[in-house]
Coordinates of C-alpha atoms in Angstrom, one line a residue:
Chain A
M1 CA 109.0 40.3 53.3
D2 CA 112.2 40.0 51.4
K3 CA 115.5 40.5 53.0
L4 CA 116.4 44.2 52.9
T5 CA 119.9 45.3 53.8
E6 CA 120.4 48.9 54.8
I7 CA 123.8 50.5 54.9
R8 CA 124.8 53.9 56.3
W9 CA 128.1 55.5 55.2
H10 CA 129.7 58.2 57.4
G11 CA 132.3 60.3 55.5
R12 CA 133.5 63.8 55.0
G13 CA 132.6 66.0 52.0
G14 CA 135.1 65.1 49.2
Q15 CA 136.1 61.8 50.7
G16 CA 134.0 59.6 48.5
A17 CA 131.2 58.3 50.7
V18 CA 128.7 59.1 48.0
T19 CA 130.8 57.3 45.4
S20 CA 131.1 54.3 47.7
A21 CA 127.3 54.1 48.1
E22 CA 126.8 54.4 44.3
L23 CA 129.3 51.7 43.5
T24 CA 127.7 49.4 46.1
A25 CA 124.2 49.9 44.5
L26 CA 125.6 49.4 41.0
A27 CA 127.2 46.1 42.0
A28 CA 124.0 44.9 43.6
I29 CA 122.0 45.8 40.5
K30 CA 124.5 44.0 38.3
E31 CA 123.9 40.9 40.4
G32 CA 120.2 41.2 39.7
K33 CA 119.2 42.7 43.1
F34 CA 117.3 45.9 43.6
A35 CA 119.3 48.8 45.2
Q36 CA 119.2 52.4 46.1
A37 CA 122.0 54.9 46.8
F38 CA 121.6 58.4 47.9
P39 CA 123.5 61.0 50.0
S40 CA 122.4 63.4 52.6
F41 CA 124.1 66.7 53.4
G42 CA 123.4 70.3 54.1
P43 CA 125.1 73.2 52.4
E44 CA 128.3 72.3 54.2
R45 CA 131.4 72.2 52.3
R46 CA 134.5 70.0 51.7
G47 CA 135.5 68.5 55.0
A48 CA 132.1 68.6 56.7
P49 CA 130.6 65.3 57.9
V50 CA 128.2 63.8 55.3
L51 CA 126.0 60.7 55.2
A52 CA 125.3 58.3 52.3
F53 CA 122.8 55.5 52.3
N54 CA 122.2 52.2 50.5
R55 CA 119.2 49.8 50.5
I56 CA 119.7 46.5 48.9
S57 CA 116.9 44.0 48.4
E58 CA 117.3 40.5 47.1
S59 CA 114.3 40.3 44.7
E60 CA 111.7 42.9 45.5
H61 CA 111.2 46.5 44.5
I62 CA 112.2 49.0 47.2
R63 CA 109.4 51.4 48.0
V64 CA 111.0 53.2 50.9
R65 CA 112.6 56.5 50.0
S66 CA 113.5 58.0 53.4
A67 CA 116.9 58.2 55.0
V68 CA 118.2 55.1 56.8
T69 CA 117.8 55.4 60.5
Q70 CA 118.2 51.8 61.6
P71 CA 121.0 50.4 59.4
D72 CA 122.2 46.8 59.3
I73 CA 125.7 48.0 58.4
V74 CA 127.5 51.2 59.2
V75 CA 130.7 52.1 57.4
V76 CA 132.9 54.9 58.9
L77 CA 135.3 56.3 56.3
D78 CA 137.1 58.8 58.6
P79 CA 138.3 57.8 62.1
G80 CA 137.9 61.4 63.3
L81 CA 134.1 61.1 62.8
L82 CA 133.9 58.4 65.6
Y83 CA 134.1 61.1 68.2
I84 CA 131.9 63.8 66.7
V85 CA 129.0 61.7 65.2
D86 CA 127.1 59.0 67.0
V87 CA 127.9 56.3 64.4
T88 CA 126.2 53.5 66.2
S89 CA 122.9 55.3 66.3
G90 CA 120.1 53.0 65.4
L91 CA 122.5 50.1 64.4
K92 CA 120.6 46.8 64.6
D93 CA 121.6 44.0 66.9
G94 CA 123.5 41.5 64.8
G95 CA 124.5 44.1 62.3
A96 CA 128.0 45.3 61.5
L97 CA 130.1 48.3 62.2
I98 CA 133.0 48.8 59.8
I99 CA 135.7 51.4 60.8
N100 CA 138.6 52.8 59.0
S101 CA 141.2 53.3 61.8
S102 CA 144.9 52.8 62.4
K103 CA 144.1 51.4 65.9
K104 CA 144.0 47.7 66.7
L105 CA 140.8 45.8 66.8
V106 CA 141.0 45.1 70.5
D107 CA 141.4 48.8 71.3
I108 CA 138.5 49.8 69.1
K109 CA 136.4 47.0 70.6
L110 CA 136.8 48.5 74.0
E111 CA 135.2 51.7 72.8
F112 CA 132.8 50.6 70.1
G113 CA 132.0 47.0 70.8
G114 CA 128.4 45.9 71.0
P115 CA 125.9 43.4 69.8
W116 CA 127.2 43.8 66.3
Q117 CA 130.1 42.5 64.3
L118 CA 133.0 44.9 64.5
A119 CA 135.4 45.2 61.6
V120 CA 138.5 47.4 61.5
V121 CA 140.8 48.1 58.6
N122 CA 143.6 50.7 58.2
A123 CA 142.2 52.0 54.9
T124 CA 144.0 55.3 54.9
T125 CA 147.4 53.6 54.9
I126 CA 146.3 51.2 52.1
A127 CA 144.9 54.1 50.0
L128 CA 148.0 56.2 50.5
E129 CA 150.2 53.3 49.5
L130 CA 148.3 52.2 46.4
L131 CA 146.4 55.3 45.3
K132 CA 148.7 58.0 46.7
V133 CA 145.7 59.9 48.0
P134 CA 143.9 59.5 51.3
I135 CA 140.6 58.8 49.6
V136 CA 139.3 55.6 51.0
N137 CA 136.0 54.9 49.2
T138 CA 137.0 51.9 47.1
T139 CA 139.3 50.6 49.9
M140 CA 136.4 50.5 52.3
L141 CA 134.4 48.6 49.8
G142 CA 136.8 45.7 50.4
A143 CA 136.0 45.8 54.1
L144 CA 132.3 45.8 53.3
L145 CA 132.8 42.7 51.1
K146 CA 134.4 40.8 53.9
V147 CA 131.6 41.5 56.4
S148 CA 128.5 41.3 54.2
D149 CA 127.3 39.2 51.3
A150 CA 125.0 42.0 50.1
I151 CA 127.4 42.6 47.3
K152 CA 130.1 40.5 45.6
L153 CA 133.5 41.5 44.2
D154 CA 132.8 40.0 40.7
F155 CA 130.0 42.4 40.2
L156 CA 131.8 45.3 41.7
L157 CA 134.7 45.2 39.2
E158 CA 132.7 46.6 36.2
P159 CA 131.3 49.7 38.0
I160 CA 134.8 50.5 39.4
E161 CA 136.2 50.3 35.9
E162 CA 133.5 52.5 34.5
R163 CA 133.9 55.1 37.2
F164 CA 137.7 55.3 37.5
G165 CA 139.0 54.4 34.0
K166 CA 142.7 54.4 34.1
L167 CA 142.8 54.4 37.9
A168 CA 140.5 51.4 38.1
Q169 CA 143.2 48.7 38.5
R170 CA 144.8 50.4 41.4
N171 CA 141.4 51.0 43.1
I172 CA 140.5 47.3 42.7
E173 CA 143.9 46.4 44.2
A174 CA 143.2 48.6 47.2
C175 CA 139.7 47.0 47.5
K176 CA 141.2 43.5 47.5
R177 CA 143.9 44.3 49.9
A178 CA 141.4 45.8 52.3
Y179 CA 139.4 42.6 52.1
E180 CA 142.5 40.7 53.2
E181 CA 143.6 43.1 55.9
T182 CA 140.2 43.6 57.5
S183 CA 140.0 42.1 61.0
V184 CA 136.6 41.2 62.3
A185 CA 135.4 40.7 65.9
E186 CA 132.3 38.7 66.7
P187 CA 129.4 40.5 68.4
S188 CA 129.6 40.9 72.2
P189 CA 126.3 40.4 74.0
T190 CA 126.2 43.7 75.8
S191 CA 126.8 47.1 74.5
K192 CA 128.7 49.3 76.9
K193 CA 128.0 52.5 75.2
V194 CA 130.5 55.2 76.1
E195 CA 128.7 58.5 76.7
R196 CA 130.2 61.2 74.5
A197 CA 129.4 64.9 74.1
Y198 CA 128.6 64.8 70.4
A199 CA 128.5 68.2 68.7
K200 CA 124.8 68.5 68.4
E201 CA 122.9 71.4 66.8
S202 CA 119.8 72.5 68.4
W203 CA 117.4 73.7 65.8
P204 CA 114.7 76.2 66.8
S205 CA 111.2 75.3 65.6
W206 CA 109.8 77.6 62.9
Q207 CA 107.4 79.2 65.4
E208 CA 110.4 80.5 67.3
L209 CA 112.0 82.3 64.3
A210 CA 111.4 86.0 63.8
P211 CA 109.1 87.0 61.0
G212 CA 111.0 87.3 57.7
F213 CA 113.7 85.0 59.2
V214 CA 115.5 88.0 60.7
V215 CA 118.4 86.9 62.7
T216 CA 118.7 89.4 65.5
E217 CA 121.9 88.2 67.2
P218 CA 124.9 89.4 65.3
G219 CA 127.7 86.9 64.7
N220 CA 126.0 84.0 66.3
A221 CA 127.7 81.6 63.9
R222 CA 130.5 81.8 66.5
S223 CA 128.7 79.0 68.4
Y224 CA 128.9 76.7 65.4
R225 CA 131.8 74.3 65.6
T226 CA 133.7 74.0 62.3
G227 CA 136.8 72.4 64.0
D228 CA 135.3 69.0 63.4
W229 CA 136.0 69.2 59.7
R230 CA 139.8 69.2 60.4
A231 CA 141.9 66.4 59.2
Q232 CA 145.2 68.0 60.0
C233 CA 146.1 70.3 62.9
P234 CA 148.6 73.2 62.9
E235 CA 151.4 73.0 65.5
W236 CA 153.7 75.9 66.3
N237 CA 157.4 75.3 66.9
H238 CA 158.2 78.1 69.4
D239 CA 161.9 77.9 68.8
R240 CA 161.3 79.1 65.2
C241 CA 158.3 81.4 65.7
I242 CA 159.2 85.1 65.6
K243 CA 155.6 86.1 66.5
C244 CA 155.2 88.1 63.3
G245 CA 151.5 87.1 63.0
I246 CA 151.4 86.4 59.3
C247 CA 149.5 83.2 60.1
S248 CA 146.7 85.1 61.8
L249 CA 146.5 87.6 58.9
F250 CA 146.1 84.8 56.3
C251 CA 143.7 82.6 58.3
P252 CA 140.4 82.4 56.5
E253 CA 138.6 81.5 59.7
D254 CA 140.3 84.4 61.6
C255 CA 140.9 82.0 64.5
I256 CA 144.6 82.5 65.2
R257 CA 145.3 84.7 68.2
P258 CA 148.3 85.3 70.3
N259 CA 148.4 83.3 73.5
E260 CA 149.5 84.8 76.9
R261 CA 153.1 84.4 75.9
G262 CA 152.5 86.2 72.6
Y263 CA 152.8 83.1 70.4
P264 CA 150.1 82.7 67.8
E265 CA 147.7 79.8 68.5
A266 CA 144.8 78.5 66.5
D267 CA 141.4 78.2 68.1
L268 CA 140.7 74.5 67.4
Y269 CA 136.9 75.1 67.8
Y270 CA 137.0 76.8 64.4
C271 CA 140.2 75.7 62.7
K272 CA 139.4 73.7 59.6
G273 CA 143.0 72.6 59.0
C274 CA 143.5 74.1 55.6
G275 CA 147.2 74.5 56.1
I276 CA 147.5 78.1 54.8
C277 CA 149.3 79.2 58.0
A278 CA 151.9 76.4 57.6
R279 CA 152.5 77.2 54.0
E280 CA 152.8 80.9 54.5
C281 CA 154.9 81.0 57.7
W282 CA 158.2 82.7 56.8
T283 CA 160.3 80.8 59.3
Q284 CA 158.5 77.5 58.8
A285 CA 157.6 77.4 62.4
I286 CA 154.2 75.7 61.7
T287 CA 153.7 72.1 60.7
M288 CA 150.5 70.4 60.0
G289 CA 150.3 67.3 62.2
E290 CA 148.0 64.4 62.1
E291 CA 144.8 65.2 63.9
V292 CA 144.4 63.4 67.1
K293 CA 141.0 63.4 68.7
E294 CA 140.7 62.4 72.3
Chain B
M1 CA 165.8 83.0 67.4
E2 CA 165.5 86.7 68.2
T3 CA 162.0 87.8 68.6
L4 CA 161.2 90.7 66.3
G5 CA 159.2 93.6 67.4
I6 CA 156.8 93.6 64.6
Y7 CA 153.5 91.8 65.0
V8 CA 151.1 92.0 62.1
P9 CA 147.9 92.0 64.1
R10 CA 148.9 95.2 65.7
L11 CA 148.4 96.8 62.4
V12 CA 145.1 95.1 61.8
T13 CA 142.1 95.4 64.1
K14 CA 141.1 92.3 66.1
R15 CA 137.4 93.2 65.7
Q16 CA 135.6 90.9 63.5
G17 CA 132.8 92.0 61.2
F18 CA 132.8 88.5 59.8
T19 CA 133.0 85.9 62.4
P20 CA 134.5 82.4 62.5
G21 CA 132.0 79.6 62.5
H22 CA 131.1 80.2 58.9
R23 CA 130.9 77.1 56.7
A24 CA 133.3 77.9 53.9
C25 CA 135.5 75.1 52.5
S26 CA 138.8 74.8 54.3
G27 CA 141.3 77.2 52.7
C28 CA 138.6 79.4 51.2
G29 CA 140.1 82.5 49.6
E30 CA 136.7 84.2 49.5
A31 CA 136.1 83.9 53.2
L32 CA 139.6 85.4 53.7
A33 CA 138.8 88.3 51.4
V34 CA 135.5 89.0 53.2
K35 CA 137.3 88.9 56.5
L36 CA 139.8 91.5 55.3
V37 CA 137.2 93.6 53.7
M38 CA 135.2 93.7 57.0
K39 CA 138.3 94.5 59.0
A40 CA 139.0 97.5 56.7
L41 CA 135.4 98.8 56.7
G42 CA 134.7 98.6 60.4
R43 CA 131.3 98.4 61.9
N44 CA 129.5 101.4 60.4
V45 CA 128.3 99.7 57.2
I46 CA 125.2 98.1 55.8
V47 CA 126.0 95.0 53.7
V48 CA 123.8 93.9 50.8
M49 CA 124.8 90.5 49.5
S50 CA 123.8 88.7 46.3
T51 CA 123.2 85.0 46.3
G52 CA 126.4 83.0 46.0
C53 CA 128.8 80.9 48.0
M54 CA 129.5 83.6 50.5
E55 CA 125.8 84.1 51.2
V56 CA 125.1 80.4 51.6
I57 CA 128.1 79.7 53.9
S58 CA 127.8 82.7 56.1
T59 CA 124.1 82.9 56.8
Q60 CA 122.6 79.5 57.3
L61 CA 119.4 80.0 59.4
P62 CA 119.4 80.4 62.4
Y63 CA 123.1 81.5 62.3
T64 CA 124.8 84.5 60.8
A65 CA 128.5 85.2 60.6
W66 CA 127.9 88.9 60.2
E67 CA 128.2 91.5 62.9
V68 CA 126.8 94.3 60.8
P69 CA 123.4 94.9 59.3
W70 CA 123.2 92.5 56.5
I71 CA 120.5 91.8 53.9
H72 CA 120.2 89.0 51.4
T73 CA 119.1 89.7 47.9
L74 CA 118.8 87.7 44.8
F75 CA 121.6 87.4 42.3
E76 CA 120.7 90.4 40.2
N77 CA 119.5 92.7 43.0
S78 CA 122.4 93.7 45.2
A79 CA 123.2 97.0 43.4
I80 CA 119.5 97.8 43.3
V81 CA 118.8 97.1 47.0
A82 CA 122.0 99.1 47.8
S83 CA 120.7 102.0 45.8
G84 CA 117.4 101.8 47.6
I85 CA 119.0 101.8 51.0
E86 CA 121.2 104.7 50.1
A87 CA 118.3 106.7 48.6
G88 CA 116.1 105.8 51.7
M89 CA 118.7 107.2 54.1
K90 CA 119.0 110.4 52.0
A91 CA 115.2 110.8 52.1
L92 CA 115.1 110.3 55.9
N93 CA 117.9 112.8 56.3
R94 CA 115.9 115.3 54.2
K95 CA 112.7 114.7 56.2
G96 CA 114.5 115.5 59.5
T97 CA 114.8 112.0 60.9
P98 CA 118.5 111.3 60.1
L99 CA 120.0 108.0 60.6
P100 CA 123.6 107.6 61.8
K101 CA 125.9 107.8 58.8
A102 CA 126.7 104.4 57.4
K103 CA 128.3 103.2 54.2
V104 CA 126.3 100.9 52.0
V105 CA 128.3 98.1 50.7
A106 CA 127.1 95.6 48.0
I107 CA 128.9 92.3 47.7
G108 CA 128.5 89.9 44.9
G109 CA 130.3 86.9 43.4
D110 CA 131.5 86.9 39.9
G111 CA 128.2 85.3 38.7
A112 CA 126.2 88.1 40.3
T113 CA 128.6 90.8 39.0
F114 CA 129.7 89.6 35.6
D115 CA 126.5 87.9 34.4
I116 CA 123.3 88.2 36.2
G117 CA 123.5 91.6 38.0
L118 CA 125.5 93.4 35.4
G119 CA 122.6 95.6 34.2
A120 CA 121.7 96.6 37.7
I121 CA 125.2 97.4 38.6
S122 CA 125.6 99.5 35.5
G123 CA 122.4 101.4 36.4
A124 CA 123.5 102.1 40.0
F125 CA 126.9 103.3 38.8
E126 CA 125.3 105.6 36.3
R127 CA 122.8 107.1 38.8
G128 CA 125.8 107.9 41.0
H129 CA 124.6 106.3 44.3
D130 CA 127.1 106.6 47.2
F131 CA 127.9 103.0 47.6
L132 CA 130.8 100.5 47.4
Y133 CA 130.5 97.5 45.2
V134 CA 132.8 94.6 46.0
C135 CA 133.1 91.7 43.5
L136 CA 134.4 88.4 44.9
D137 CA 135.7 86.8 41.8
N138 CA 136.4 83.1 42.1
E139 CA 136.0 82.6 38.3
A140 CA 133.0 80.3 38.2
Y141 CA 129.6 79.5 39.9
M142 CA 131.3 77.6 42.7
N143 CA 128.3 77.5 44.9
T144 CA 126.3 75.2 42.6
G145 CA 129.2 73.1 41.5
I146 CA 131.7 74.9 39.3
Q147 CA 129.6 75.9 36.3
R148 CA 131.3 78.4 33.9
S149 CA 130.6 82.1 34.2
S150 CA 131.8 84.9 32.0
A151 CA 134.6 85.3 34.6
T152 CA 136.0 81.9 33.9
P153 CA 139.4 82.3 32.2
F154 CA 140.2 80.7 28.8
G155 CA 141.0 77.1 28.9
A156 CA 139.7 76.4 32.4
S157 CA 137.8 73.1 32.8
T158 CA 134.4 73.5 34.4
T159 CA 131.5 71.1 34.9
T160 CA 129.5 72.8 32.1
Q161 CA 132.5 73.1 29.8
P162 CA 134.7 70.1 30.8
A163 CA 137.9 69.4 29.1
G164 CA 137.9 66.3 27.0
K165 CA 138.2 65.0 23.5
V166 CA 135.8 67.6 21.9
S167 CA 136.0 70.6 24.3
M168 CA 139.2 72.1 25.6
G169 CA 137.5 73.8 28.6
Q170 CA 136.3 77.4 28.5
S171 CA 136.4 78.6 25.0
T172 CA 136.0 82.4 25.6
W173 CA 138.2 84.9 27.4
K174 CA 137.5 86.3 30.8
K175 CA 135.3 89.4 30.7
N176 CA 137.2 92.5 31.7
M177 CA 134.8 93.7 34.5
P178 CA 137.0 96.4 36.0
A179 CA 137.2 98.0 32.5
I180 CA 133.4 98.0 32.3
A181 CA 133.3 99.7 35.7
I182 CA 136.0 102.2 34.6
A183 CA 133.9 103.0 31.5
H184 CA 131.2 104.3 33.8
D185 CA 133.5 107.1 34.8
I186 CA 133.0 106.3 38.5
P187 CA 135.4 108.0 41.0
Y188 CA 137.3 104.8 42.1
V189 CA 137.9 101.4 40.7
A190 CA 140.5 98.9 42.0
T191 CA 141.6 95.3 41.8
A192 CA 142.9 93.5 44.8
C193 CA 143.8 90.0 46.0
P194 CA 143.8 88.7 49.6
S195 CA 147.4 87.4 49.0
Y196 CA 148.3 91.1 49.3
P197 CA 146.2 91.9 52.4
F198 CA 147.4 95.4 53.2
D199 CA 146.9 96.5 49.6
L200 CA 143.4 95.0 49.7
M201 CA 142.5 96.7 53.0
N202 CA 143.9 100.1 51.9
K203 CA 141.9 100.0 48.7
V204 CA 138.7 99.0 50.4
K205 CA 139.2 101.8 53.0
K206 CA 139.9 104.3 50.3
A207 CA 136.9 103.2 48.2
A208 CA 134.6 103.5 51.3
E209 CA 135.7 107.0 52.0
I210 CA 135.1 108.3 48.5
E211 CA 131.7 109.7 47.9
G212 CA 129.9 108.2 44.9
P213 CA 129.9 104.7 43.4
T214 CA 133.1 102.8 43.8
Y215 CA 134.1 99.3 42.7
V216 CA 136.7 96.9 44.1
H217 CA 137.4 93.7 42.3
I218 CA 138.9 90.9 44.4
L219 CA 140.3 87.8 43.0
S220 CA 139.5 85.1 45.6
V221 CA 141.1 81.8 45.0
C222 CA 138.8 78.8 45.3
P223 CA 140.7 75.5 46.1
T224 CA 137.6 73.4 45.4
G225 CA 136.8 74.8 42.0
W226 CA 140.4 75.5 40.9
R227 CA 141.3 72.0 42.0
I228 CA 144.3 72.9 44.1
P229 CA 145.4 71.8 47.6
T230 CA 143.8 73.9 50.3
D231 CA 147.1 75.4 51.6
M232 CA 147.9 76.8 48.1
T233 CA 145.3 79.6 48.3
I234 CA 147.6 82.5 49.1
R235 CA 150.4 81.2 46.8
L236 CA 148.1 81.0 43.8
G237 CA 146.8 84.5 44.4
R238 CA 150.4 85.7 44.5
L239 CA 151.2 83.8 41.3
A240 CA 148.2 85.4 39.5
V241 CA 149.6 88.8 40.3
E242 CA 153.2 88.0 39.6
T243 CA 152.5 86.4 36.2
G244 CA 150.3 89.4 35.2
V245 CA 147.2 87.3 34.9
F246 CA 145.5 89.5 37.5
P247 CA 147.4 92.8 37.8
L248 CA 146.8 94.9 40.9
Y249 CA 145.9 98.4 39.9
E250 CA 143.6 101.3 40.8
V251 CA 141.9 104.0 38.8
E252 CA 141.1 107.2 40.6
N253 CA 139.1 109.6 38.5
G254 CA 140.5 108.2 35.3
K255 CA 144.1 108.1 36.5
Y256 CA 145.6 104.6 36.4
T257 CA 148.1 103.4 39.0
L258 CA 149.8 100.0 38.9
N259 CA 150.2 99.0 42.6
Y260 CA 152.5 96.1 42.0
D261 CA 154.8 96.2 39.0
P262 CA 157.5 93.5 39.1
P263 CA 160.6 94.2 36.9
R264 CA 159.9 91.0 35.0
L265 CA 156.6 89.0 34.9
R266 CA 156.8 85.3 35.6
P267 CA 155.7 83.0 32.8
V268 CA 151.9 82.2 33.0
E269 CA 152.8 78.6 33.2
D270 CA 153.9 79.0 36.8
Y271 CA 150.3 80.1 37.5
L272 CA 148.5 77.5 35.3
K273 CA 150.6 74.4 36.3
P274 CA 149.5 73.9 40.0
Q275 CA 145.8 74.2 39.0
G276 CA 143.8 71.0 38.2
R277 CA 141.4 73.0 36.1
F278 CA 144.2 73.8 33.6
R279 CA 145.8 70.3 33.7
H280 CA 144.8 69.5 30.1
L281 CA 146.3 72.6 28.5
T282 CA 148.6 72.0 25.5
P283 CA 151.8 74.1 25.1
K284 CA 150.0 75.8 22.2
M285 CA 147.2 77.0 24.4
V286 CA 149.5 78.1 27.2
K287 CA 151.4 80.2 24.5
K288 CA 148.1 81.7 23.4
I289 CA 147.3 82.6 27.0
Q290 CA 150.8 84.0 27.5
Q291 CA 150.4 86.3 24.5
R292 CA 147.1 87.6 25.6
V293 CA 148.3 88.3 29.1
S294 CA 151.4 90.1 27.8
V295 CA 149.4 92.3 25.5
E296 CA 146.9 93.2 28.2
Y297 CA 149.6 93.9 30.8
A298 CA 151.5 96.0 28.3
S299 CA 148.4 98.1 27.5
L300 CA 147.7 98.5 31.3
K301 CA 151.3 99.6 31.9
E302 CA 151.0 102.1 29.1
K303 CA 147.8 103.6 30.6
A304 CA 149.5 103.8 34.0
A305 CA 152.6 105.5 32.5
S306 CA 150.5 108.1 30.7
G307 CA 148.5 108.8 33.9

């Protein structure tokens, strides 16, 4: 059997995980390899966790069409996802885990070290500096190049130019800089997997559903956590807040309620971090802070 | 700072007809519009909803974000199903097994209202069913990926009419759907925008109380499709009203009232500039849009003045 490399991308809707996977496949094909790229997501919208997959084979046709469950390489585009999705699920021993994070390699290793190579790059900062947007798809490709020889930079240039046109040069720069700045740790023999309560959905089987798919429990979407989609988190400055409640009126999630002292507060179980409350606050009491998870 | 005694939520019910946990994009103007509509309507309603963004994001099996009886219909059917429910309730009343009184509300996006369901809506208005039709107008088929609809304004870039060397985005003008509803001589037609929440809720309440077919047209800003930052939703809705692109008015038995009439309209450029879908517009096209908006606004003002 020919060597088959399987890659799983964890990103958020609108962040470019799908583009990353496509560019990876195009680069592999340009090199003369066989490759697949495909995304996987439900009807969730911008900001929701999404998956994208790659299969790269040296010289053989790829017949498998299913989603990748046992990847050789996992790339995580958003640091916030680390605590809501089990990114190491199925990751092969001797594989690689590539994470976009502002944290240091040693700190990440304490949490996500295991029998795989661990690579960390602060892609968001690089993207913000070079591209002026927090979209890290091309930047993370640089980290992938460092860890794996599945694709090569020379073959990646052309697909990037085709895709980004005028912006290609800056994207290539971001990619090269990420290559240099990625720090890699060798595999540690044992995995000390930290148990986390991942937001899991329990799906009823079709036999349990009412005929005609009638949902008999009103408003049961309340149990669905949309707070995971958030990249920024609203914070109230109580010195400025006049408790007018405009923020709660304009919240599309209807998740802002007064707390026991009468100050409005967002229910972070639902808040998607759109920033409307901060924009519409008359006294500018609300600021959108960087989301900190755990 | 001194704490003021006003607190907006005191004026608005805390009860939710439309719950959080729905899967709209962050900053969705349509979710906000539905939230306000449901707060205005209360619990005693039956909602019929056409296919569209709102249907997909609010009722993903096995979840529902609705706290009221809710039925899904196809794009073209919401007015028909609403008519059927209303007629059915009437028949049960006549046969001596009355149901508790409930208002039937049909909700559709701009695709369902302007394009696919137009004939059915016209029929239901003409037959005079006692129902409220709410159009959530986000100016394209956002659910399937920003394809043009007949609600897409002139010049907007969509995935089916992208701006480029050959095409300059949408080449036709937005269909005047409220005018079509008015032409049916129904008792109440209104336009609203969630950026003016109390105006919106008052209009929906009023429309629900009136017997006979009523129509409320809501401009719901779509950050994804309009290509704007998610926190600009409310501001863009306000700009649409302040520039006269989307005037707020109501027509009660043929009598026009302008609800918001600024002394001077802002130039449309203020509204077009923040939006990525209008990024390619040339000054010539902006001028063309400005002319059209001015003419339409003047004619509306005239109608409002003559009563």
